[in-house]
Tab-separated table of C-alpha atoms in Angstrom:
chain	number	residue	atom	x	y	z
A	951	MET	CA	22.947	30.985	22.160
A	952	SER	CA	19.258	30.738	22.966
A	953	PRO	CA	17.123	27.695	22.336
A	954	LEU	CA	14.171	29.969	22.462
A	955	THR	CA	15.299	32.020	19.458
A	956	LEU	CA	16.233	28.803	17.546
A	957	TRP	CA	12.970	27.029	18.120
A	958	GLY	CA	10.896	30.219	17.767
A	959	SER	CA	12.320	30.826	14.296
A	960	LEU	CA	11.962	27.170	13.361
A	961	VAL	CA	8.284	27.073	14.326
A	962	GLY	CA	7.822	30.366	12.434
A	963	ALA	CA	9.379	28.744	9.404
A	964	LEU	CA	7.031	25.728	9.755
A	965	ALA	CA	4.059	28.073	9.769
A	966	LEU	CA	5.343	29.831	6.626
A	967	ALA	CA	5.793	26.468	5.029
A	968	ILE	CA	2.046	25.652	5.250
A	969	VAL	CA	0.524	29.101	4.690
A	970	PRO	CA	-1.850	28.659	1.789
A	971	LEU	CA	-0.592	30.176	-1.471
A	972	THR	CA	-2.267	30.479	-4.788
A	973	ASP	CA	-1.261	28.002	-7.501
A	974	LEU	CA	0.726	30.758	-9.174
A	975	LEU	CA	2.754	31.633	-6.113
A	976	GLU	CA	3.135	28.069	-4.851
A	977	PRO	CA	6.257	27.202	-6.991
A	978	LEU	CA	7.905	30.338	-5.637
A	979	ARG	CA	7.575	29.427	-1.992
A	980	PRO	CA	11.100	29.353	-0.622
A	981	PRO	CA	12.006	26.214	1.428
A	982	TRP	CA	11.880	28.182	4.651
A	983	ILE	CA	12.817	25.195	6.951
A	984	THR	CA	15.837	24.236	4.881
A	985	MET	CA	17.056	27.966	5.035
A	986	ALA	CA	16.599	28.109	8.717
A	987	ILE	CA	18.412	24.852	9.289
A	988	ILE	CA	21.287	25.937	7.169
A	989	TYR	CA	21.620	29.222	8.901
A	990	TRP	CA	21.416	27.907	12.497
A	991	THR	CA	23.706	24.963	11.825
A	992	MET	CA	26.211	27.454	10.428
A	993	VAL	CA	26.193	29.954	13.301
A	994	TRP	CA	25.121	27.781	16.305
A	995	PRO	CA	26.414	24.327	15.534
A	996	ARG	CA	26.281	23.319	19.142
A	997	LEU	CA	22.639	24.063	19.419
A	998	CYS	CA	21.400	23.107	15.926
A	999	GLY	CA	22.669	20.143	13.993
A	1000	PRO	CA	21.492	16.929	12.309
A	1001	LEU	CA	19.252	16.028	15.193
A	1002	THR	CA	17.336	19.313	15.094
A	1003	ALA	CA	17.115	18.954	11.347
A	1004	PHE	CA	15.743	15.390	11.718
A	1005	VAL	CA	13.038	16.552	14.082
A	1006	MET	CA	12.058	19.459	11.846
A	1007	GLY	CA	12.070	17.080	8.824
A	1008	LEU	CA	9.621	14.763	10.631
A	1009	ALA	CA	7.356	17.710	11.475
A	1010	LEU	CA	7.421	18.789	7.824
A	1011	ASP	CA	6.600	15.251	6.718
A	1012	LEU	CA	3.602	15.114	9.026
A	1013	LEU	CA	2.355	18.551	7.915
A	1014	TYR	CA	2.821	17.865	4.234
A	1015	GLY	CA	1.463	14.313	4.431
A	1016	SER	CA	4.537	13.075	2.579
A	1017	LEU	CA	6.318	9.882	3.253
A	1018	LEU	CA	7.432	9.849	6.927
A	1019	GLY	CA	11.212	10.337	6.977
A	1020	GLN	CA	11.606	11.951	3.533
A	1021	HIS	CA	12.360	15.504	4.548
A	1022	ALA	CA	13.897	14.158	7.797
A	1023	LEU	CA	16.529	12.418	5.640
A	1024	SER	CA	17.152	15.364	3.311
A	1025	LEU	CA	17.411	17.930	6.098
A	1026	THR	CA	19.631	15.722	8.232
A	1027	ILE	CA	22.084	15.432	5.284
A	1028	VAL	CA	21.910	19.147	4.548
A	1029	SER	CA	22.584	19.958	8.147
A	1030	PHE	CA	25.489	17.524	8.208
A	1031	ILE	CA	27.143	19.105	5.140
A	1032	THR	CA	26.630	22.499	6.698
A	1033	LEU	CA	28.161	21.342	9.947
A	1034	TRP	CA	31.127	19.856	8.153
A	1035	PHE	CA	31.939	23.122	6.416
A	1036	HIS	CA	30.499	25.555	8.911
A	1037	LEU	CA	33.832	27.210	9.796
A	1038	GLN	CA	34.558	27.890	6.102
A	1039	ILE	CA	31.022	28.947	5.123
A	1040	ARG	CA	30.702	31.356	7.998
A	1041	ILE	CA	33.376	33.672	6.758
A	1042	PHE	CA	32.227	33.693	3.111
A	1043	PRO	CA	31.142	37.033	1.664
A	1044	LEU	CA	27.350	37.257	1.190
A	1045	TRP	CA	27.353	36.227	-2.525
A	1046	GLN	CA	29.358	33.071	-1.901
A	1047	LEU	CA	27.131	32.290	1.106
A	1048	THR	CA	24.057	32.720	-1.130
A	1049	VAL	CA	25.491	30.358	-3.745
A	1050	THR	CA	26.407	27.799	-1.007
A	1051	ALA	CA	22.985	27.999	0.494
A	1052	PHE	CA	21.366	27.624	-2.936
A	1053	LEU	CA	23.440	24.541	-3.646
A	1054	LEU	CA	22.428	23.055	-0.275
A	1055	MET	CA	18.764	23.722	-1.018
A	1056	ILE	CA	19.240	21.955	-4.366
A	1057	VAL	CA	20.714	18.967	-2.487
A	1058	ASP	CA	17.658	18.988	-0.247
A	1059	ALA	CA	15.266	19.111	-3.149
A	1060	PHE	CA	17.222	16.443	-4.992
A	1061	ILE	CA	16.997	13.970	-2.071
A	1062	VAL	CA	13.240	14.527	-1.830
A	1063	PHE	CA	12.955	14.093	-5.568
A	1064	TRP	CA	15.053	10.940	-5.390
A	1065	THR	CA	13.042	9.324	-2.564
A	1066	ASP	CA	9.818	10.333	-4.268
A	1067	GLY	CA	11.106	8.514	-7.341
A	1068	ILE	CA	11.884	5.361	-5.379
A	1069	ALA	CA	8.663	5.383	-3.381
A	1070	GLY	CA	6.483	6.276	-6.471
A	1071	GLY	CA	5.583	9.792	-5.369
A	1072	PRO	CA	3.821	12.221	-7.635
A	1073	ASP	CA	5.553	14.155	-10.369
A	1074	LEU	CA	5.713	17.703	-9.161
A	1075	GLY	CA	7.312	18.966	-12.308
A	1076	LEU	CA	9.252	22.184	-12.224
A	1077	ALA	CA	7.850	23.432	-8.892
A	1078	ARG	CA	10.417	21.200	-7.196
A	1079	TRP	CA	13.255	23.085	-8.669
A	1080	SER	CA	11.849	26.517	-8.742
A	1081	GLN	CA	11.442	26.537	-4.943
A	1082	PRO	CA	15.289	26.330	-4.233
A	1083	ILE	CA	15.698	29.191	-6.756
A	1084	ALA	CA	13.239	31.276	-4.847
A	1085	GLY	CA	15.033	30.305	-1.693
A	1086	GLY	CA	18.391	31.488	-3.187
A	1087	LEU	CA	16.798	34.843	-4.050
A	1088	ALA	CA	15.235	35.166	-0.567
A	1089	TRP	CA	18.465	34.084	1.193
A	1090	ALA	CA	19.981	37.573	1.784
A	1091	PRO	CA	16.876	39.095	3.437
A	1092	VAL	CA	16.170	35.940	5.432
A	1093	MET	CA	19.698	35.827	6.662
A	1094	ALA	CA	19.598	39.530	7.621
A	1095	LEU	CA	16.492	38.783	9.666
A	1096	LEU	CA	17.930	35.677	11.414
A	1097	ASP	CA	21.198	37.603	11.998
A	1098	ASN	CA	19.181	40.265	13.698
A	1099	LEU	CA	17.444	37.724	15.869
A	1100	ARG	CA	20.725	36.110	16.767
A	1101	MET	CA	22.431	39.378	17.737
A	1102	ARG	CA	19.563	40.267	20.036
A	1103	SER	CA	19.564	36.895	21.766
A	1104	GLU	CA	23.315	36.927	22.161
A	1105	ASN	CA	23.306	40.408	23.643
A	1106	ARG	CA	20.510	39.468	25.962
A	1107	SER	CA	22.239	36.313	27.154
A	1108	SER	CA	25.476	38.116	27.677
A	1109	ARG	CA	23.738	40.809	29.549
A	1110	PHE	CA	21.949	38.478	31.928
A	1111	LEU	CA	24.791	35.927	32.482
B	1297	MET	CA	36.438	20.684	13.751
B	1298	ALA	CA	39.970	20.381	15.030
B	1299	LEU	CA	39.883	23.907	16.206
B	1300	SER	CA	38.045	23.685	19.426
B	1301	THR	CA	36.536	27.153	19.628
B	1302	PRO	CA	33.708	27.303	22.044
B	1303	GLU	CA	31.055	27.405	19.402
B	1304	SER	CA	32.361	24.547	17.282
B	1305	GLU	CA	32.959	22.230	20.281
B	1306	PRO	CA	30.994	19.040	19.673
B	1307	ARG	CA	27.975	18.331	21.715
B	1308	LEU	CA	28.133	15.777	24.413
B	1309	PHE	CA	26.468	12.857	22.582
B	1310	SER	CA	27.794	13.605	19.117
B	1311	GLY	CA	30.724	11.467	17.940
B	1312	GLY	CA	33.368	13.871	16.693
B	1313	SER	CA	31.877	16.007	13.976
B	1314	GLY	CA	28.391	14.489	14.239
B	1315	GLY	CA	29.141	11.863	11.544
B	1316	LEU	CA	27.985	8.901	13.600
B	1317	ARG	CA	24.890	10.745	14.698
B	1318	THR	CA	24.053	11.660	11.122
B	1319	ILE	CA	24.464	8.092	9.981
B	1320	VAL	CA	22.169	6.897	12.701
B	1321	LEU	CA	19.582	9.529	11.872
B	1322	CYS	CA	19.754	8.732	8.171
B	1323	ILE	CA	19.281	5.072	8.795
B	1324	GLY	CA	16.352	5.948	11.081
B	1325	ALA	CA	14.804	8.175	8.335
B	1326	ILE	CA	15.173	5.450	5.748
B	1327	ALA	CA	13.665	2.804	8.033
B	1328	LEU	CA	10.736	5.159	8.714
B	1329	MET	CA	10.216	5.660	4.898
B	1330	TYR	CA	10.397	1.904	4.342
B	1331	LEU	CA	7.814	1.192	6.941
B	1332	ASP	CA	5.592	4.004	5.942
B	1333	ASN	CA	5.634	3.054	2.344
B	1334	ARG	CA	5.074	-0.661	2.980
B	1335	ASN	CA	2.346	-0.824	5.467
B	1336	GLU	CA	0.274	0.904	8.128
B	1337	HIS	CA	2.419	0.258	11.195
B	1338	LEU	CA	3.049	3.991	11.494
B	1339	ALA	CA	-0.622	5.025	11.305
B	1340	ASP	CA	-0.869	5.457	15.049
B	1341	ILE	CA	2.381	7.352	15.280
B	1342	ARG	CA	1.329	9.705	12.467
B	1343	ALA	CA	-2.009	10.194	14.117
B	1344	MET	CA	-0.397	11.000	17.435
B	1345	PHE	CA	2.167	13.506	16.103
B	1346	GLY	CA	-0.247	14.880	13.558
B	1347	GLU	CA	-2.488	15.795	16.508
B	1348	LEU	CA	0.445	17.476	18.155
B	1349	LEU	CA	1.014	19.692	15.046
B	1350	TYR	CA	-2.740	20.452	14.656
B	1351	PRO	CA	-2.451	23.624	16.844
B	1352	LEU	CA	0.127	24.954	14.336
B	1353	GLN	CA	-2.261	24.365	11.490
B	1354	GLN	CA	-5.046	25.984	13.433
B	1355	ALA	CA	-2.775	28.958	14.159
B	1356	VAL	CA	-1.971	29.345	10.489
B	1357	ASP	CA	-5.721	29.048	9.656
B	1358	ALA	CA	-6.654	31.611	12.369
B	1359	PRO	CA	-6.129	34.799	10.329
B	1360	PHE	CA	-8.127	33.305	7.509
B	1361	ALA	CA	-10.892	32.261	9.834
B	1362	ALA	CA	-10.796	35.698	11.366
B	1363	GLY	CA	-11.096	37.227	7.900
B	1364	ARG	CA	-14.175	35.057	7.136
B	1365	TRP	CA	-15.654	36.012	10.523
B	1366	ALA	CA	-15.081	39.630	9.922
B	1367	SER	CA	-16.596	39.513	6.412
B	1368	ASP	CA	-19.557	37.616	7.860
B	1369	ASN	CA	-19.990	40.203	10.582
B	1370	MET	CA	-19.536	43.195	8.386
B	1371	ALA	CA	-22.095	42.204	5.860
B	1372	THR	CA	-24.476	44.983	5.286
B	1373	ARG	CA	-28.141	44.843	6.117
B	1374	GLU	CA	-29.127	45.037	2.470
B	1375	SER	CA	-26.894	42.098	1.479
B	1376	LEU	CA	-28.163	40.054	4.382
B	1377	ILE	CA	-31.759	40.717	3.386
B	1378	SER	CA	-31.057	39.838	-0.266
B	1379	ASP	CA	-29.129	36.740	0.747
B	1380	ASN	CA	-31.962	35.733	3.053
B	1381	ALA	CA	-34.504	36.192	0.329
B	1382	LYS	CA	-32.376	34.121	-2.087
B	1383	LEU	CA	-31.972	31.325	0.434
B	1384	ARG	CA	-35.636	31.242	1.229
B	1385	GLU	CA	-36.499	30.975	-2.392
B	1386	GLN	CA	-33.987	28.244	-2.818
B	1387	ALA	CA	-35.283	26.416	0.262
B	1388	LEU	CA	-38.816	26.636	-1.114
B	1389	ARG	CA	-37.771	25.319	-4.412
B	1390	GLN	CA	-35.890	22.463	-2.914
B	1391	SER	CA	-38.551	21.510	-0.456
B	1392	GLY	CA	-40.901	21.379	-3.380
B	1393	GLN	CA	-38.622	18.907	-5.095
B	1394	LEU	CA	-38.196	17.028	-1.860
B	1395	GLN	CA	-42.002	16.429	-1.601
B	1396	ARG	CA	-41.815	14.529	-4.818
B	1397	MET	CA	-38.620	12.937	-3.590
B	1398	ALA	CA	-40.338	11.257	-0.646
B	1399	ALA	CA	-42.909	9.688	-2.941
B	1400	LEU	CA	-40.258	8.624	-5.377
B	1401	GLU	CA	-38.128	7.111	-2.667
B	1402	ALA	CA	-41.030	5.067	-1.371
B	1403	GLU	CA	-41.836	3.974	-4.905
B	1404	ASN	CA	-38.259	3.063	-5.468
B	1405	ALA	CA	-38.161	1.007	-2.282
B	1406	ARG	CA	-41.294	-0.833	-3.259
B	1407	MET	CA	-39.930	-1.631	-6.680
B	1408	ARG	CA	-36.670	-2.818	-5.246
B	1409	ALA	CA	-38.614	-4.953	-2.868
B	1410	LEU	CA	-40.476	-6.405	-5.858
B	1411	LEU	CA	-37.134	-7.136	-7.464
B	1412	GLN	CA	-35.957	-8.634	-4.131
B	1413	SER	CA	-33.036	-6.212	-4.087
B	1414	THR	CA	-31.856	-4.353	-0.999
B	1415	ALA	CA	-33.317	-0.917	-0.441
B	1416	ARG	CA	-30.937	2.005	-0.418
B	1417	VAL	CA	-31.049	4.021	2.705
B	1418	GLY	CA	-30.425	7.747	3.209
B	1419	ASP	CA	-26.830	8.537	3.977
B	1420	ALA	CA	-25.705	9.918	7.386
B	1421	VAL	CA	-23.576	12.998	7.272
B	1422	VAL	CA	-21.228	15.023	9.528
B	1423	VAL	CA	-20.547	18.731	8.805
B	1424	ALA	CA	-16.912	19.622	8.691
B	1425	GLU	CA	-14.721	22.658	7.796
B	1426	ILE	CA	-11.560	22.634	5.734
B	1427	VAL	CA	-8.590	24.124	7.645
B	1428	THR	CA	-6.823	26.650	5.453
B	1429	VAL	CA	-3.299	25.210	5.236
B	1430	ASP	CA	-1.303	23.968	2.310
B	1431	MET	CA	-0.254	20.402	2.429
B	1432	ASP	CA	2.350	18.826	0.219
B	1433	ARG	CA	3.066	21.359	-2.463
B	1434	LEU	CA	1.088	20.376	-5.554
B	1435	ARG	CA	-0.555	17.271	-4.080
B	1436	HIS	CA	-4.304	17.860	-3.475
B	1437	ARG	CA	-4.760	17.106	0.182
B	1438	VAL	CA	-6.615	19.105	2.810
B	1439	VAL	CA	-7.038	19.021	6.519
B	1440	ILE	CA	-10.571	19.009	7.995
B	1441	ASN	CA	-11.505	19.835	11.532
B	1442	ARG	CA	-13.314	16.572	12.293
B	1443	GLY	CA	-11.840	13.200	13.293
B	1444	SER	CA	-12.757	9.949	14.858
B	1445	SER	CA	-13.777	11.782	18.036
B	1446	ASN	CA	-16.515	13.349	15.968
B	1447	GLY	CA	-17.572	10.085	14.484
B	1448	VAL	CA	-15.622	10.431	11.242
B	1449	ALA	CA	-13.555	7.462	9.933
B	1450	GLU	CA	-11.019	6.741	7.317
B	1451	GLY	CA	-12.321	6.050	3.836
B	1452	GLU	CA	-15.455	8.156	4.138
B	1453	ALA	CA	-16.438	10.543	1.320
B	1454	LEU	CA	-16.416	14.286	1.404
B	1455	ILE	CA	-19.116	16.196	-0.554
B	1456	ASP	CA	-20.148	19.818	-0.810
B	1457	ALA	CA	-23.268	21.325	-2.113
B	1458	GLN	CA	-22.400	20.628	-5.779
B	1459	GLY	CA	-20.754	17.209	-5.661
B	1460	VAL	CA	-18.009	14.879	-4.512
B	1461	VAL	CA	-14.953	16.631	-3.065
B	1462	GLY	CA	-12.694	13.770	-1.864
B	1463	GLN	CA	-12.199	11.065	0.705
B	1464	ILE	CA	-10.681	10.838	4.222
B	1465	ILE	CA	-7.373	9.147	4.069
B	1466	ARG	CA	-5.924	9.598	7.585
B	1467	ASP	CA	-7.729	10.072	10.818
B	1468	ARG	CA	-6.006	12.049	13.589
B	1469	GLY	CA	-8.465	12.020	16.407
B	1470	THR	CA	-9.954	15.552	16.293
B	1471	SER	CA	-8.894	16.317	12.775
B	1472	SER	CA	-8.221	14.299	9.705
B	1473	GLU	CA	-6.485	14.431	6.302
B	1474	ALA	CA	-8.415	14.086	3.090
B	1475	LEU	CA	-7.444	13.435	-0.501
B	1476	LEU	CA	-9.292	15.586	-3.192
B	1477	ILE	CA	-10.623	13.794	-6.204
B	1478	THR	CA	-8.203	15.808	-8.397
B	1479	ASP	CA	-5.095	14.393	-6.631
B	1480	PRO	CA	-3.008	12.412	-9.078
B	1481	ASP	CA	-3.256	9.441	-6.706
B	1482	HIS	CA	-7.075	9.442	-6.614
B	1483	ALA	CA	-9.367	7.229	-8.691
B	1484	LEU	CA	-13.106	7.248	-8.260
B	1485	PRO	CA	-15.618	4.721	-9.790
B	1486	VAL	CA	-18.192	6.724	-11.707
B	1487	GLU	CA	-21.037	6.170	-14.169
B	1488	ILE	CA	-22.511	8.376	-16.846
B	1489	VAL	CA	-26.005	9.317	-15.874
B	1490	ARG	CA	-27.337	9.378	-19.466
B	1491	ASN	CA	-26.578	5.716	-20.208
B	1492	GLY	CA	-25.112	4.132	-17.071
B	1493	LEU	CA	-21.684	3.563	-18.567
B	1494	ARG	CA	-19.279	2.656	-15.748
B	1495	THR	CA	-15.654	3.842	-15.672
B	1496	PHE	CA	-13.095	5.546	-13.441
B	1497	ALA	CA	-12.380	9.256	-12.969
B	1498	MET	CA	-8.773	9.863	-12.042
B	1499	GLY	CA	-7.255	13.062	-10.616
B	1500	THR	CA	-4.813	15.008	-12.860
B	1501	GLY	CA	-3.250	17.364	-10.329
B	1502	ASP	CA	-5.322	20.181	-11.788
B	1503	LEU	CA	-8.253	21.356	-9.668
B	1504	GLU	CA	-10.370	21.861	-12.795
B	1505	ARG	CA	-9.726	18.579	-14.516
B	1506	LEU	CA	-10.504	14.958	-14.065
B	1507	SER	CA	-9.413	12.341	-16.549
B	1508	LEU	CA	-11.244	9.206	-17.673
B	1509	PRO	CA	-8.545	7.049	-19.086
B	1510	PHE	CA	-10.453	3.768	-19.465
B	1511	VAL	CA	-13.226	4.635	-22.009
B	1512	ALA	CA	-13.302	2.467	-25.037
B	1513	ARG	CA	-13.324	4.156	-28.536
B	1514	ASN	CA	-16.838	2.973	-29.279
B	1515	ALA	CA	-18.336	4.140	-25.978
B	1516	ASP	CA	-21.185	6.543	-26.055
B	1517	VAL	CA	-19.634	9.605	-24.402
B	1518	LYS	CA	-20.448	13.221	-25.279
B	1519	PRO	CA	-19.273	16.584	-23.855
B	1520	GLY	CA	-21.888	17.709	-21.298
B	1521	ASP	CA	-22.548	14.215	-19.858
B	1522	LEU	CA	-22.906	14.195	-16.106
B	1523	LEU	CA	-20.874	11.754	-14.091
B	1524	VAL	CA	-22.123	10.452	-10.770
B	1525	SER	CA	-20.383	8.204	-8.254
B	1526	SER	CA	-21.338	4.669	-9.004
B	1527	GLY	CA	-20.868	3.193	-5.565
B	1528	LEU	CA	-18.800	0.315	-6.782
B	1529	GLY	CA	-15.836	-0.379	-4.504
B	1530	GLY	CA	-18.056	0.418	-1.461
B	1531	LYS	CA	-16.235	3.504	-0.420
B	1532	PHE	CA	-18.183	6.211	-2.021
B	1533	PRO	CA	-21.997	6.326	-1.686
B	1534	ALA	CA	-23.701	6.007	-5.081
B	1535	GLY	CA	-25.436	8.756	-6.973
B	1536	TYR	CA	-23.520	11.976	-6.013
B	1537	PRO	CA	-22.467	14.183	-8.911
B	1538	VAL	CA	-18.729	14.083	-9.640
B	1539	GLY	CA	-18.140	16.064	-12.801
B	1540	THR	CA	-19.205	17.063	-16.299
B	1541	ILE	CA	-17.499	15.772	-19.404
B	1542	ILE	CA	-15.959	18.654	-21.266
B	1543	ASP	CA	-13.752	17.096	-23.908
B	1544	VAL	CA	-13.688	13.793	-25.733
B	1545	ARG	CA	-10.756	13.169	-27.995
B	1546	GLY	CA	-9.759	10.035	-29.750
B	1547	ASP	CA	-6.592	9.653	-31.786
B	1548	THR	CA	-7.084	7.172	-34.562
B	1549	GLY	CA	-5.207	3.944	-33.806
B	1550	GLU	CA	-5.642	4.117	-30.111
B	1551	ALA	CA	-8.010	1.781	-28.313
B	1552	LEU	CA	-9.083	4.188	-25.652
B	1553	LEU	CA	-10.572	7.681	-25.785
B	1554	ASN	CA	-8.973	10.592	-24.088
B	1555	VAL	CA	-11.742	12.006	-21.990
B	1556	LEU	CA	-11.617	15.010	-19.725
B	1557	ALA	CA	-14.199	16.083	-17.125
B	1558	LYS	CA	-14.591	19.137	-14.880
B	1559	PRO	CA	-15.487	18.473	-11.235
B	1560	THR	CA	-18.928	19.815	-10.257
B	1561	ALA	CA	-17.716	20.629	-6.740
B	1562	SER	CA	-15.869	24.020	-6.604
B	1563	LEU	CA	-12.664	22.464	-5.303
B	1564	ASP	CA	-10.730	25.694	-5.212
B	1565	ARG	CA	-13.319	27.602	-3.123
B	1566	VAL	CA	-14.861	24.862	-1.037
B	1567	HIS	CA	-14.726	25.598	2.663
B	1568	GLU	CA	-17.488	23.668	4.311
B	1569	VAL	CA	-17.986	19.965	3.461
B	1570	LEU	CA	-20.155	17.066	4.420
B	1571	VAL	CA	-18.666	13.806	5.485
B	1572	VAL	CA	-20.878	11.034	4.173
B	1573	LYS	CA	-20.964	7.853	6.163
B	1574	PRO	CA	-20.847	4.735	3.997
B	1575	PRO	CA	-23.993	2.600	3.749
B	1576	PRO	CA	-24.364	-0.023	6.495
B	1577	PRO	CA	-22.208	-3.059	5.784
B	1578	ALA	CA	-25.288	-5.314	5.206
B	1579	VAL	CA	-26.089	-3.122	2.214
B	1580	ALA	CA	-22.578	-2.597	1.002
B	1581	THR	CA	-21.572	-6.245	0.990
B	1582	THR	CA	-24.660	-7.539	-0.721
B	1583	PRO	CA	-23.319	-8.907	-4.061
B	1584	GLU	CA	-24.655	-7.121	-7.030
B	1585	GLU	CA	-26.772	-9.201	-9.341
B	1586	PRO	CA	-24.781	-10.427	-12.292
B	1587	PRO	CA	-25.010	-7.814	-15.003
B	1588	SER	CA	-27.879	-8.750	-17.326
B	1589	ALA	CA	-25.724	-7.971	-20.309
B	1590	ALA	CA	-23.386	-10.841	-19.363
B	1591	ALA	CA	-26.083	-13.488	-19.308
B	1592	PRO	CA	-27.295	-13.212	-22.977
B	1593	ALA	CA	-23.700	-13.082	-24.095
B	1594	ALA	CA	-23.030	-16.374	-22.252
B	1595	THR	CA	-26.086	-18.021	-23.681
B	1596	GLU	CA	-25.083	-16.831	-27.144
B	1597	ALA	CA	-21.670	-18.215	-26.696
B	1598	ALA	CA	-23.141	-21.591	-25.647
B	1599	GLN	CA	-25.315	-21.670	-28.748
């Protein structure tokens, strides 16, 4: 377990979340932060959990200019659900894992949708729901990438300790 | 979590499976949202942490800035020469118009003095650049690289060479966040140049569209009419072009027209903007003279 790998990938995900996209591609931007939080909570629950998710959510709120605490709330809850089931999810075959991650991203989008509704946020239309779908499609390659990062960091730490 | 494998062992400060921690964090998040939605207590916190995250935004912007720098530097001699010629011609034409402008401004000031009205002064501006990062999904907000340390303040208007772009909504010190006029949350007091009709231009969430929802059916509005900021409300300086009306539609039986306008500023391509300081408070707070149209109406009513 390496905090450097965790935070490095999370900052990378934050950068991807704000890279400018054209209006056409914008609805297809996967929720990178949510995906990274789900993955790291699942594999390194001692290092990444609701607290990490809360911090990343606040960062996202500041970057997006949304209501402070909106993404913090949704990511904390997503991380908690993942933490609760992490021993089961971890041994799922890839397709089940993809479906689970997709459902968790829907939960995340729904909480943001819900708080937007209460606070009188804008109507984002279908983009809100197409992003988790894009996330579900991107889950397998993203997970392969993060798995690779994790293997490297675990090998390195075992080599040096 | 009953299985205490090394990886699933709870962290020191988590209660059991992290349930307590999650509840505390959720309550914290909800409290933050409540405070943020209700008032401005969090403005300083936002400014502080927003400033912390600014390097990340700059890092994301860096490749785009490098691309612009490269295309600037790799411009060929011929294109530079032709650009230069074009700019010189434009400068000549504009300075020609400005010569008349000085005389007109003086004349305007004299006439306003005759009317015992306050003279309008030239607006002070700060040049800023838009940082290339996306903010909240489909909301139209941008980050600019000037903040209160550069003499920019909340509420000031952004314009580009063609017209009004938006206004600053959050100052972060060395950078600030701005709302574009096409954001669904934005409304701008405008008037039609041709006849001085005053109304509001609201954002639609589409970079090419503004909507004017409060135009009465019998109002004199035609496609092609130019809208300028009216200066009412005191935030936007008056007289900057905002948009051109492209569509006027009225369904019979409705009291209001459905009017659409296209922003004159190229909001999707804009990169450099001017921040316009509001007029000095003495000018801004001077109450407007009662509209002359109201006075005859009142006397008529009295008769």
